[in-house]
Amino acid sequence: MSTSNQSRIVASISVVGAGRVGRAAAASLRAAGYEVHGPTGRGERVEPADAVLLCVPDREIGEAGTVARDAAPLVGHTSGATPLAEVGVDFGLHPLRAFVGTEGADSFAGIGCAVAGTSPEALRAAEELALAVGGRPFEVRDEQRAGYHAAASIASNYLVTLQAAAETVAAASGLPDGFRAHLVPLVRGTVENWAALGPREALTGPIVRGDEPTVQRQRAAVEASAPGLLPLFDELTERTRALVGSEGAPA
């Protein structure tokens, strides 16, 4: 979905930051019909435009924003965690996606985008940019950002950490190289079930069945093969028991 060029608050935009998000944002905005400058790297001149989009590490937003003020009346960032007021930018546009660097011009299509603005115009600009590249904007206020970003990190970053733990236990138990390939369909199916049904109905396994002997055998295997992961296993076991015992849990 895109907005009409004639009705846009922003027609030209300078993208600052040539990393994964900056490259993807520049390609997506250019494909959506914007006049795009960049992405520019550290120390490079920021071309004048209607807006500047800072796709830089959080710690660099303040300094980059100060430089960008001379180039555009609207300055925004793509940080999920950084409050607008803290770094003095006008709007935020954070794509709820993990970028790996191989994304193309459709990388924002269908993706939730957390938007914010210090004024109605700035918020509208963020919403228009998100819609133009096919994103699904939703507002996140400054006071909500830490919780929003924590939720995103748990769902994405910590999921990868959890899969790494699963691979560690498998390898330490003597399972063959490449066992990850067998876990992938399981993980994908679980995520699809969670998306369709919610956490309680998607839950399967021995804890749901009340099979404590199997849980204890699992625990013993983790303790023997990867003892450093035992606290993680115990915490996940207790959180899963709590989920099973919550209202509306699967029978």
mmCIF file of N, CA and C in Angstrom, residues 1 3 92-95 108 110-116 123-140:
data_model
loop_
_atom_site.group_PDB
_atom_site.id
_atom_site.type_symbol
_atom_site.label_atom_id
_atom_site.label_comp_id
_atom_site.label_asym_id
_atom_site.label_seq_id
_atom_site.Cartn_x
_atom_site.Cartn_y
_atom_site.Cartn_z
ATOM 1 N N MET A 1 0.852 -1.191 0.000
ATOM 2 C CA MET A 1 0.000 0.000 0.000
ATOM 3 C C MET A 1 0.885 1.236 0.000
ATOM 4 N N THR A 3 0.913 5.818 -0.363
ATOM 5 C CA THR A 3 0.138 7.052 -0.382
ATOM 6 C C THR A 3 0.427 7.799 -1.660
ATOM 7 N N GLY A 92 9.571 8.721 14.892
ATOM 8 C CA GLY A 92 10.201 7.422 14.938
ATOM 9 C C GLY A 92 9.478 6.472 13.998
ATOM 10 N N LEU A 93 10.237 5.572 13.372
ATOM 11 C CA LEU A 93 9.676 4.551 12.496
ATOM 12 C C LEU A 93 10.524 3.296 12.672
ATOM 13 N N HIS A 94 10.048 2.387 13.513
ATOM 14 C CA HIS A 94 10.809 1.176 13.806
ATOM 15 C C HIS A 94 10.135 -0.040 13.186
ATOM 16 N N PRO A 95 10.768 -0.664 12.182
ATOM 17 C CA PRO A 95 10.181 -1.869 11.574
ATOM 18 C C PRO A 95 10.366 -3.070 12.496
ATOM 19 N N PHE A 108 9.748 -4.139 3.825
ATOM 20 C CA PHE A 108 8.812 -3.618 4.823
ATOM 21 C C PHE A 108 7.377 -4.088 4.572
ATOM 22 N N GLY A 110 4.032 -5.683 4.702
ATOM 23 C CA GLY A 110 3.317 -6.478 5.690
ATOM 24 C C GLY A 110 3.916 -6.454 7.077
ATOM 25 N N ILE A 111 4.949 -5.628 7.299
ATOM 26 C CA ILE A 111 5.655 -5.602 8.584
ATOM 27 C C ILE A 111 5.057 -4.536 9.495
ATOM 28 N N GLY A 112 4.853 -4.875 10.755
ATOM 29 C CA GLY A 112 4.429 -3.887 11.732
ATOM 30 C C GLY A 112 5.510 -2.843 11.921
ATOM 31 N N CYS A 113 5.112 -1.579 11.951
ATOM 32 C CA CYS A 113 6.070 -0.478 12.117
ATOM 33 C C CYS A 113 5.614 0.397 13.278
ATOM 34 N N ALA A 114 6.424 0.467 14.329
ATOM 35 C CA ALA A 114 6.122 1.329 15.461
ATOM 36 C C ALA A 114 6.422 2.768 15.063
ATOM 37 N N VAL A 115 5.411 3.622 15.094
ATOM 38 C CA VAL A 115 5.592 5.015 14.697
ATOM 39 C C VAL A 115 5.296 5.936 15.876
ATOM 40 N N ALA A 116 5.896 7.116 15.836
ATOM 41 C CA ALA A 116 5.684 8.119 16.872
ATOM 42 C C ALA A 116 6.035 9.472 16.281
ATOM 43 N N LEU A 123 3.924 12.782 13.290
ATOM 44 C CA LEU A 123 3.321 11.458 13.383
ATOM 45 C C LEU A 123 2.732 11.040 12.036
ATOM 46 N N ARG A 124 2.050 11.962 11.370
ATOM 47 C CA ARG A 124 1.486 11.650 10.058
ATOM 48 C C ARG A 124 2.591 11.307 9.057
ATOM 49 N N ALA A 125 3.701 12.017 9.136
ATOM 50 C CA ALA A 125 4.818 11.740 8.240
ATOM 51 C C ALA A 125 5.333 10.323 8.454
ATOM 52 N N ALA A 126 5.481 9.925 9.710
ATOM 53 C CA ALA A 126 5.946 8.567 10.016
ATOM 54 C C ALA A 126 4.957 7.519 9.510
ATOM 55 N N GLU A 127 3.662 7.787 9.723
ATOM 56 C CA GLU A 127 2.637 6.852 9.253
ATOM 57 C C GLU A 127 2.648 6.734 7.733
ATOM 58 N N GLU A 128 2.793 7.876 7.058
ATOM 59 C CA GLU A 128 2.809 7.867 5.600
ATOM 60 C C GLU A 128 4.007 7.098 5.058
ATOM 61 N N LEU A 129 5.177 7.296 5.662
ATOM 62 C CA LEU A 129 6.366 6.563 5.226
ATOM 63 C C LEU A 129 6.164 5.066 5.397
ATOM 64 N N ALA A 130 5.617 4.668 6.543
ATOM 65 C CA ALA A 130 5.384 3.246 6.797
ATOM 66 C C ALA A 130 4.395 2.666 5.794
ATOM 67 N N LEU A 131 3.301 3.366 5.560
ATOM 68 C CA LEU A 131 2.290 2.877 4.626
ATOM 69 C C LEU A 131 2.827 2.812 3.200
ATOM 70 N N ALA A 132 3.628 3.809 2.820
ATOM 71 C CA ALA A 132 4.138 3.878 1.453
ATOM 72 C C ALA A 132 5.009 2.678 1.108
ATOM 73 N N VAL A 133 5.735 2.144 2.087
ATOM 74 C CA VAL A 133 6.601 0.990 1.818
ATOM 75 C C VAL A 133 5.907 -0.324 2.141
ATOM 76 N N GLY A 134 4.589 -0.270 2.393
ATOM 77 C CA GLY A 134 3.833 -1.495 2.618
ATOM 78 C C GLY A 134 3.766 -1.950 4.052
ATOM 79 N N GLY A 135 4.216 -1.102 4.995
ATOM 80 C CA GLY A 135 4.199 -1.466 6.403
ATOM 81 C C GLY A 135 2.832 -1.277 7.038
ATOM 82 N N ARG A 136 2.709 -1.726 8.277
ATOM 83 C CA ARG A 136 1.467 -1.621 9.042
ATOM 84 C C ARG A 136 1.761 -0.802 10.299
ATOM 85 N N PRO A 137 1.565 0.531 10.231
ATOM 86 C CA PRO A 137 1.958 1.393 11.351
ATOM 87 C C PRO A 137 1.048 1.274 12.562
ATOM 88 N N PHE A 138 1.652 1.345 13.739
ATOM 89 C CA PHE A 138 0.933 1.439 15.005
ATOM 90 C C PHE A 138 1.745 2.356 15.913
ATOM 91 N N GLU A 139 1.053 3.149 16.726
ATOM 92 C CA GLU A 139 1.742 4.158 17.520
ATOM 93 C C GLU A 139 2.313 3.573 18.810
ATOM 94 N N VAL A 140 3.540 3.942 19.122
ATOM 95 C CA VAL A 140 4.190 3.598 20.387
ATOM 96 C C VAL A 140 4.719 4.896 20.992
#
